Coordinates of C-alpha atoms in Angstrom, one line a residue:
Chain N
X1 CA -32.6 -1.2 5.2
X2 CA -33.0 -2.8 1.8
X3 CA -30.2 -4.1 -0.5
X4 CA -26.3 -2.5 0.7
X5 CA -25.9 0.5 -0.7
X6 CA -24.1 0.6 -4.1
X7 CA -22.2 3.6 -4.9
X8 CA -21.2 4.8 -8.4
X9 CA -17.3 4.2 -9.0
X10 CA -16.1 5.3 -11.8
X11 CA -12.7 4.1 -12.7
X12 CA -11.7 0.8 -10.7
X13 CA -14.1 -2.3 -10.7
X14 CA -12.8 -5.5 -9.3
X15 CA -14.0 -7.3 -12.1
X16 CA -15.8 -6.5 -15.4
X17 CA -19.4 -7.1 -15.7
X18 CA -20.3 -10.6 -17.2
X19 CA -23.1 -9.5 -20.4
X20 CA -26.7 -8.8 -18.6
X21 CA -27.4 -12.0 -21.1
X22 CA -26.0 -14.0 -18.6
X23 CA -27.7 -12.9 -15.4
X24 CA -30.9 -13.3 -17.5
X25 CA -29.8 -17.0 -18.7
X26 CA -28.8 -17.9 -15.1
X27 CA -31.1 -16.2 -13.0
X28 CA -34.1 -15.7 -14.7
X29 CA -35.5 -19.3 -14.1
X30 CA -35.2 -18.5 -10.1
X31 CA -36.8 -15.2 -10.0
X32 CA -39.8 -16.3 -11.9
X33 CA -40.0 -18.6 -9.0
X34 CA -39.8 -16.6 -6.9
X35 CA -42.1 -14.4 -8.3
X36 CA -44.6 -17.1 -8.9
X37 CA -44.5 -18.5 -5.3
X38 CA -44.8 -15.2 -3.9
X39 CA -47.6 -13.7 -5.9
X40 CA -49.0 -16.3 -8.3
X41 CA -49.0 -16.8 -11.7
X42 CA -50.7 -13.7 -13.1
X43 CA -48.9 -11.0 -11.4
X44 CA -45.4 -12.9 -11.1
X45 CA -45.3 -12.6 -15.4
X46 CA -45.4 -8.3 -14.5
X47 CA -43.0 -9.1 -11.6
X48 CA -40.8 -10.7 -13.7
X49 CA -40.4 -8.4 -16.0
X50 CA -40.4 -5.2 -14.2
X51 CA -37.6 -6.9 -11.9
X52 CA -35.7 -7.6 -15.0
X53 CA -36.0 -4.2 -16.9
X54 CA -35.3 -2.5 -13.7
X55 CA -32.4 -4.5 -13.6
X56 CA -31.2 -3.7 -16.6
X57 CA -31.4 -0.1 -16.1
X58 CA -29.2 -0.5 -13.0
X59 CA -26.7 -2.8 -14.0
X60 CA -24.1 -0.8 -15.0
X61 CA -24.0 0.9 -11.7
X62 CA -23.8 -2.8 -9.8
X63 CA -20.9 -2.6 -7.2
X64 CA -18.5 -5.5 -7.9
X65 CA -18.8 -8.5 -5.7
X66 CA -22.3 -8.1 -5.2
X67 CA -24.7 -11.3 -4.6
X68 CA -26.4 -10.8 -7.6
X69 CA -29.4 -13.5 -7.1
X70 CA -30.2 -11.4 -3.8
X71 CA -29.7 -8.6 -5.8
X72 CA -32.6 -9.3 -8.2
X73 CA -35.1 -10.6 -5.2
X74 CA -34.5 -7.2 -3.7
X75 CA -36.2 -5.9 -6.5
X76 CA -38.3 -8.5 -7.0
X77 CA -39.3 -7.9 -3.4
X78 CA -40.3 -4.3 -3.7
X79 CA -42.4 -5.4 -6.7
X80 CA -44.0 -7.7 -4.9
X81 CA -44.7 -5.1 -2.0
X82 CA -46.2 -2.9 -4.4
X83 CA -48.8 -5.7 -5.7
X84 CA -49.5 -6.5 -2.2
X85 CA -50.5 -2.8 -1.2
X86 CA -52.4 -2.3 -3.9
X87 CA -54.1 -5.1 -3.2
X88 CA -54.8 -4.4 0.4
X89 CA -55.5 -1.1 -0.3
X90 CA -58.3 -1.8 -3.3
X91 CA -60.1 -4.5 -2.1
X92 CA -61.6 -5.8 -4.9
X93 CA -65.3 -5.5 -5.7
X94 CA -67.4 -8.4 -5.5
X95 CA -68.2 -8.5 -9.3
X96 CA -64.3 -8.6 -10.2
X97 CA -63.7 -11.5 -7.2
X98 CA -62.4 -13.8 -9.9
X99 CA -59.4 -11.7 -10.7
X100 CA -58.6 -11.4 -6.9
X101 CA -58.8 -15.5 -6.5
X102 CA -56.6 -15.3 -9.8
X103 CA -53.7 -13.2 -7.9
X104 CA -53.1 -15.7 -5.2
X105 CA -53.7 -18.6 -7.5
X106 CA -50.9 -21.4 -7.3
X107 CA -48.3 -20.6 -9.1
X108 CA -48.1 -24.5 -10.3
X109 CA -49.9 -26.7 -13.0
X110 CA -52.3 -28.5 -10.6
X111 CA -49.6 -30.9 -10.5
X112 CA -50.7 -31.9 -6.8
X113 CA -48.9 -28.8 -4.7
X114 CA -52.1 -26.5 -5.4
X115 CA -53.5 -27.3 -1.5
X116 CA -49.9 -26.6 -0.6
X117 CA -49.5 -23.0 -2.5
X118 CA -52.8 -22.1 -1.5
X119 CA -52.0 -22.5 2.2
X120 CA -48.4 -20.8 1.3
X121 CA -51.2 -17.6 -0.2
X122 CA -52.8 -17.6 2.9
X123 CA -49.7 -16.7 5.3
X124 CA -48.8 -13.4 6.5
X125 CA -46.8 -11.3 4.0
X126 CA -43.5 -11.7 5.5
X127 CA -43.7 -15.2 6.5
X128 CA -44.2 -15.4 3.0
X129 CA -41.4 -13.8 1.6
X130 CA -38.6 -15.1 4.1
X131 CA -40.1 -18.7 3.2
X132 CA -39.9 -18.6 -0.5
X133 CA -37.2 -16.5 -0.8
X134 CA -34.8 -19.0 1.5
X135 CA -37.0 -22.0 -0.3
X136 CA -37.3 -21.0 -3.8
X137 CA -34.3 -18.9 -3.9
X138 CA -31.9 -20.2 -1.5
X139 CA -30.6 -17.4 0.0
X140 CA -29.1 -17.2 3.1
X141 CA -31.4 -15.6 6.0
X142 CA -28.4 -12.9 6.3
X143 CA -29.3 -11.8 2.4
X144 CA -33.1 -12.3 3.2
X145 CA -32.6 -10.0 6.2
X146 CA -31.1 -7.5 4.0
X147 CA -34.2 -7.6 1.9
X148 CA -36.8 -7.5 4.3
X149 CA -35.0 -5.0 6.3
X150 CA -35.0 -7.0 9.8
X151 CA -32.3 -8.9 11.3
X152 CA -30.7 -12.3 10.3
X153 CA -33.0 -13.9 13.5
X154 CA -35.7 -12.2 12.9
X155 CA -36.2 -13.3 9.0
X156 CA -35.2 -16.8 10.2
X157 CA -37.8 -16.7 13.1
X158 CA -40.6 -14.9 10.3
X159 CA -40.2 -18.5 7.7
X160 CA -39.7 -20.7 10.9
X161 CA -43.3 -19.5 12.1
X162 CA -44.8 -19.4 8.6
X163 CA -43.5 -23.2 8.7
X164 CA -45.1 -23.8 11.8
X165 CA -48.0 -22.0 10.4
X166 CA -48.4 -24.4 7.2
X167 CA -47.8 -27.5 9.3
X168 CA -50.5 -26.8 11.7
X169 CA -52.9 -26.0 8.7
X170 CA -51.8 -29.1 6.9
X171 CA -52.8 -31.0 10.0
X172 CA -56.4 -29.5 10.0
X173 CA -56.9 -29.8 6.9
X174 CA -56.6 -33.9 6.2
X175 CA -57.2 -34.1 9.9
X176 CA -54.1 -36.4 10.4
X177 CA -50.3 -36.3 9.7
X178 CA -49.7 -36.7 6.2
Chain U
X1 CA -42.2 -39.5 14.6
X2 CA -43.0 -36.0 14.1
X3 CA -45.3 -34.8 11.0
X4 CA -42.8 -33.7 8.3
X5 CA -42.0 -30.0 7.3
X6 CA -44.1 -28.9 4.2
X7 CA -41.1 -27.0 3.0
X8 CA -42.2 -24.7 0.0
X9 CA -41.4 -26.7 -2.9
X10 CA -39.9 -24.3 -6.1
X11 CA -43.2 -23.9 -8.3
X12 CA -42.8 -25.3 -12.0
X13 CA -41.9 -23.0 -14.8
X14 CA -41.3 -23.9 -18.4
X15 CA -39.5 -22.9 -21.3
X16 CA -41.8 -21.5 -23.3
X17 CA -43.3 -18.9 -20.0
X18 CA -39.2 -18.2 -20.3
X19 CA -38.9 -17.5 -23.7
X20 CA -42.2 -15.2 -24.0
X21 CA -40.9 -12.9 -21.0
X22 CA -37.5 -12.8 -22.9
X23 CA -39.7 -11.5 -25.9
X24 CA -41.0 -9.1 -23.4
X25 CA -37.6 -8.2 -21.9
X26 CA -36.5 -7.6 -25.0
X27 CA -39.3 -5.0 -26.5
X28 CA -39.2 -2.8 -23.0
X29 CA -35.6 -3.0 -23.3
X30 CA -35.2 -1.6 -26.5
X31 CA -38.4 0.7 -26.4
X32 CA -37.3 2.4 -23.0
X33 CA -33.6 3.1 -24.5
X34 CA -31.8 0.4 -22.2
X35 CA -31.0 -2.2 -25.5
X36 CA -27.1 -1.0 -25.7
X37 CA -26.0 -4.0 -27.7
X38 CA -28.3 -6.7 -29.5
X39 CA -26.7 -9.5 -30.5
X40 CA -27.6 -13.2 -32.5
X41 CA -25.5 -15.4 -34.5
X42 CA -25.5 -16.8 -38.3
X43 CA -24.5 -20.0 -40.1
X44 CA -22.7 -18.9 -43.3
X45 CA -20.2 -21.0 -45.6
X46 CA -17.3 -19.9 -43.7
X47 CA -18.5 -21.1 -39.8
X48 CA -21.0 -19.4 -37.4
X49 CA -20.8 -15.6 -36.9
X50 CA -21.9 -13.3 -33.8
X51 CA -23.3 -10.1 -35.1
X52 CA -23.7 -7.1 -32.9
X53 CA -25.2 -4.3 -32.8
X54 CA -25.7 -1.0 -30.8
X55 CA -28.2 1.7 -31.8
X56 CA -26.1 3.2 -34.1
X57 CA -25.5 0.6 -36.1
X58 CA -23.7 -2.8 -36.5
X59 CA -20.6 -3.1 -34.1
X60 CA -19.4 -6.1 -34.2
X61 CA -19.2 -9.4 -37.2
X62 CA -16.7 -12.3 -35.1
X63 CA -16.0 -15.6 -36.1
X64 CA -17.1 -17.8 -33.5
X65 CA -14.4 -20.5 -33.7
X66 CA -14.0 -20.5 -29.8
X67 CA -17.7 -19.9 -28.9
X68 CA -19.2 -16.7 -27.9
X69 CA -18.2 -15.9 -24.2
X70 CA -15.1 -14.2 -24.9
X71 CA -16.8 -11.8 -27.8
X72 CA -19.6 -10.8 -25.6
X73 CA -17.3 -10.6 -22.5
X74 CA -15.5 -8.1 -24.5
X75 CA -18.3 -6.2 -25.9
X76 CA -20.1 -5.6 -22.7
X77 CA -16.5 -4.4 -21.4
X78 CA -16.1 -2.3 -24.5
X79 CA -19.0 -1.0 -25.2
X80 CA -21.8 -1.9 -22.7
X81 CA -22.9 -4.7 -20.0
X82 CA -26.4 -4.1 -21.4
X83 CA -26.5 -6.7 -23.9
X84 CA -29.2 -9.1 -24.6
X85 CA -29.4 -12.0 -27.4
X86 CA -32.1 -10.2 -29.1
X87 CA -31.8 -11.0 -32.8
X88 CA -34.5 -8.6 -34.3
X89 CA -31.7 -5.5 -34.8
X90 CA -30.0 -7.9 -36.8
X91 CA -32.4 -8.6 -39.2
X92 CA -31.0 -5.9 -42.0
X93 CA -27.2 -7.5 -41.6
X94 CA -28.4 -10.8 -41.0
X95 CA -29.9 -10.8 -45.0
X96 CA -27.2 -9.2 -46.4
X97 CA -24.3 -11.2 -45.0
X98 CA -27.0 -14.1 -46.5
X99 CA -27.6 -13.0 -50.3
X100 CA -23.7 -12.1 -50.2
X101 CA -22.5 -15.7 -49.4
X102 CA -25.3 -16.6 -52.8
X103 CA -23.2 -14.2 -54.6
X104 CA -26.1 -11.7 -54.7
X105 CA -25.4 -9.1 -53.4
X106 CA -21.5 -7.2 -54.0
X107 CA -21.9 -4.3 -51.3
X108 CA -23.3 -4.3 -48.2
X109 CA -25.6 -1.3 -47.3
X110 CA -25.5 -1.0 -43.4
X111 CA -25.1 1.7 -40.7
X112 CA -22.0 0.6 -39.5
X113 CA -20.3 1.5 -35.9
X114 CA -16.4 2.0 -35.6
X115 CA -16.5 2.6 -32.2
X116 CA -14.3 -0.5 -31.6
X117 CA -11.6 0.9 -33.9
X118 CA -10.1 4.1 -33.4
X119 CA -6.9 6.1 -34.7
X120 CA -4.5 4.6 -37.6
X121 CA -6.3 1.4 -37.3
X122 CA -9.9 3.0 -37.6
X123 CA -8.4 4.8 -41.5
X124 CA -7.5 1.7 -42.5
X125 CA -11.0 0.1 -42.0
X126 CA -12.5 3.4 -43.2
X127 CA -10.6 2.7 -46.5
X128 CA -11.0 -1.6 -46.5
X129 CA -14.7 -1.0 -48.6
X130 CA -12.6 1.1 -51.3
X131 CA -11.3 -2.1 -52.8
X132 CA -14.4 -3.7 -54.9
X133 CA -15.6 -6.8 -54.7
X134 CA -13.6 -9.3 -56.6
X135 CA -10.4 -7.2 -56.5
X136 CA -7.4 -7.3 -53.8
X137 CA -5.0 -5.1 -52.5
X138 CA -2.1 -5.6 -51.3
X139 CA -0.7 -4.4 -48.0
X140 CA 1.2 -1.7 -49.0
X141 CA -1.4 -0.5 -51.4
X142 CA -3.7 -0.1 -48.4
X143 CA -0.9 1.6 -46.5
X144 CA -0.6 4.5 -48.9
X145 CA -4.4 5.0 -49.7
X146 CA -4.4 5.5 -45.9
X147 CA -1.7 7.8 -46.1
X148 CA 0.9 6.1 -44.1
X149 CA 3.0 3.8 -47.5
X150 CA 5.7 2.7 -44.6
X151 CA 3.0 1.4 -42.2
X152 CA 2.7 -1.9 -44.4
X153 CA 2.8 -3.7 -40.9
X154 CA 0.2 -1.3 -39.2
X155 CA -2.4 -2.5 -42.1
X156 CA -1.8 -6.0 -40.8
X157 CA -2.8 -5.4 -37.1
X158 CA -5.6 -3.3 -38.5
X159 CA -7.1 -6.3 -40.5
X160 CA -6.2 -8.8 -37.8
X161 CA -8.5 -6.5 -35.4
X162 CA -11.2 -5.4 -37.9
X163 CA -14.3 -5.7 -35.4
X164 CA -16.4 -6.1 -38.7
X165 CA -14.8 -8.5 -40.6
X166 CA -16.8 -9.7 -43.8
X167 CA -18.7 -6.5 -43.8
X168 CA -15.5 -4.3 -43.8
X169 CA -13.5 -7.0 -46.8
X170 CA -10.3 -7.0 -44.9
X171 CA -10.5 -10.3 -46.8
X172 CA -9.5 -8.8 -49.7
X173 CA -6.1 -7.3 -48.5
X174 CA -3.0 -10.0 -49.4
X175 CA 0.3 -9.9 -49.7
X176 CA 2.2 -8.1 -52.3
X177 CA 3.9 -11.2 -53.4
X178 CA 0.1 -12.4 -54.7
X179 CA 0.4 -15.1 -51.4
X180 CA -3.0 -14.9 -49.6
X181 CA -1.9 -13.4 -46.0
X182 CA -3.0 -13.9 -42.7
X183 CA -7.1 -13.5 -41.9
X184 CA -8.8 -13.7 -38.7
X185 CA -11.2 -16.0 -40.2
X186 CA -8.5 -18.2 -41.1
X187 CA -6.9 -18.6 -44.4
X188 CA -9.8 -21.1 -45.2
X189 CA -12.1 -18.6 -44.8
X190 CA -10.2 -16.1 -46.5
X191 CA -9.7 -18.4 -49.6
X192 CA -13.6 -19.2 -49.7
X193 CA -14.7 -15.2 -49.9
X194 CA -12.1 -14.5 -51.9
X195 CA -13.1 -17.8 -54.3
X196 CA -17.0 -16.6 -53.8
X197 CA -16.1 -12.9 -54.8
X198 CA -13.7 -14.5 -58.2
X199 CA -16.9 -17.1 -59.2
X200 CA -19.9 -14.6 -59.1

């Protein structure tokens, strides 16, 4: 299942809700990262703000107590799923293969981790995700399990072998340990 | 030893790719309905004030003595947890409230929203814009234009929780005795408006 369930209460809330100012202020910086490890720089600016505006629209419904950094990768996540299928499901033309490389471009400056993000690109989806969002995000695998709908084990096993994955390409690539 | 995890390192962002997607929250915000309170805040003569405002109109003027937490903590409580910093909606109070403190300007022309206010208290800041610029009133007098002369002490509480101070010239109201009274400004703040309104 995705994010726990948050019902509509109408009179008690544990707490009040802190201005959506703040969650923009505090979280903001993380999810772009998020964003931009996960799907580059070009589509983690749409990401971003989608996540956000989605957010907003939400966030008078939010359950008290919830995680709400895991809350915002949730959506987040189901943006980035949306890029990804219509990317596998368009491949893209030869003539427009520039705006393809520019989707899993890395997300940095060229500040030296460009080999690194472009090997991060190449992993299966959910290795992906379960890396960058325990990485970049720092959530717990028990929230990442909650957005990727598997178990605890299972996302924990999915950025273990996307790990294993980027070592053993690191290793072919400069054809020695670093 | 064993070659060394390549964790995923957190990609770099700056402030400015920040600021521009703020920009962007800001405009789908308020274009798809889901801007409930814009706020920003102003430098004037008498200290920094939040301004808020909902679609309707301007909610809120607060003297920001204590910083802004508690104000918008109170706003999104009272009126709505969709709040940004997003000083565009402003920008009609925000030159007003200026050519007023240059002595310019003597009424202030603004959709206003009471919806912080309600019952006796909500009269008596109906009434507050019927004393002029440059005139007073005292307590009582604003008790009986609200149609309550024994509530003197009412009009007090009413001015002390004006949600649009400056804007609504609770200012204005003193004490019968001619002494200046109590202000939620501050009686520094008091004195200077009231000095402002006497000088231009």
């Amino acid at each position: 299942m995705a994010a726990p369930r948050r019902e509509r209460r109408s009179p008690a809330r544990a707490g009040p809700l802190p201005p959506f100012e703040h969650i923009v202020v505090v979280h903001g910086p993380t999810v772009l990262r998020v964003c931009r490890a996960l799907l580059g720089r070009v589509d983690a600016d749409d990401a971003w703000s989608e996540t956000f505006l989605s957010a907003l629209r939400a966030y008078p419904d939010l359950a008290p107590g919830t995680n709400l950094e895991a809350w915002l990768v949730t959506i987040a996540h189901r943006k980035a799923i949306d890029v990804h299928r219509a990317h596998r499901r368009n491949p893209i033309p030869t003539d427009t293969l520039p705006d393809r490389a520019a989707t899993t471009a890395p997300p940095g400056d060229g500040d030296g981790d460009d080999e690194l993000w472009t090997r991060v690109a190449a992993l299966p989806f959910m290795q992906r995700a379960a890396l960058v969002y325990h990485y970049v995000g720092g959530l717990p695998y028990t929230e990442i399990a909650g957005i990727l709908g598997n178990s605890a084990a299972a996302a924990r096993r999915a950025a273990a072998d996307g790990r294993a994955a980027l070592r053993r390409r690191y290793s072919v690539d400069t054809g020695s340990a670093p | 030893m064993t070659t060394p995890d390549p964790v995923v390192p957190a990609p770099p962002i700056s402030s400015g790719d920040l600021a521009w997607l703020r920009e962007r929250l800001i405009l789908d915000a308020d274009s798809a309905g889901l801007l409930d309170v814009a706020y920003r805040t102003l430098d004037t003569p008498v200290g920094a004030l939040l301004l808020a405002a909902t679609t309707e109109g301007l909610v809120r003027v607060a003297y920001l003595t204590d910083g802004p937490d508690d104000i918008l903590a109170d706003l999104a409580e009272r009126v709505s947890p969709r709040l940004l910093e997003a000083p565009h909606r402003l920008d009609a109070a925000a030159t007003q409230l200026d050519e007023y403190f240059r002595g310019r300007r003597v009424t202030f022309d603004l959709a206003l929203d009471l919806r912080l206010t309600t019952g006796f208290r909500r009269d008596v800041i109906a009434h507050l814009p019927d004393i002029a610029y440059g005139h007073t009133a005292s307590y009582a007098q604003v008790a009986a234009s609200a149609g309550s002369p024994r509530a003197v002490r009412a009009v007090g509480t009413a001015c002390a929780k004006n949600p649009l101070p400056v804007v609504v010239p609770c200012h204005r109201v003193v004490r019968s005795d001619g002494s200046i009274g109590q202000y939620v400004g501050g009686i520094d703040a008091k004195r200077i408006l009231l000095d402002l309104e006497t000088v231009a």
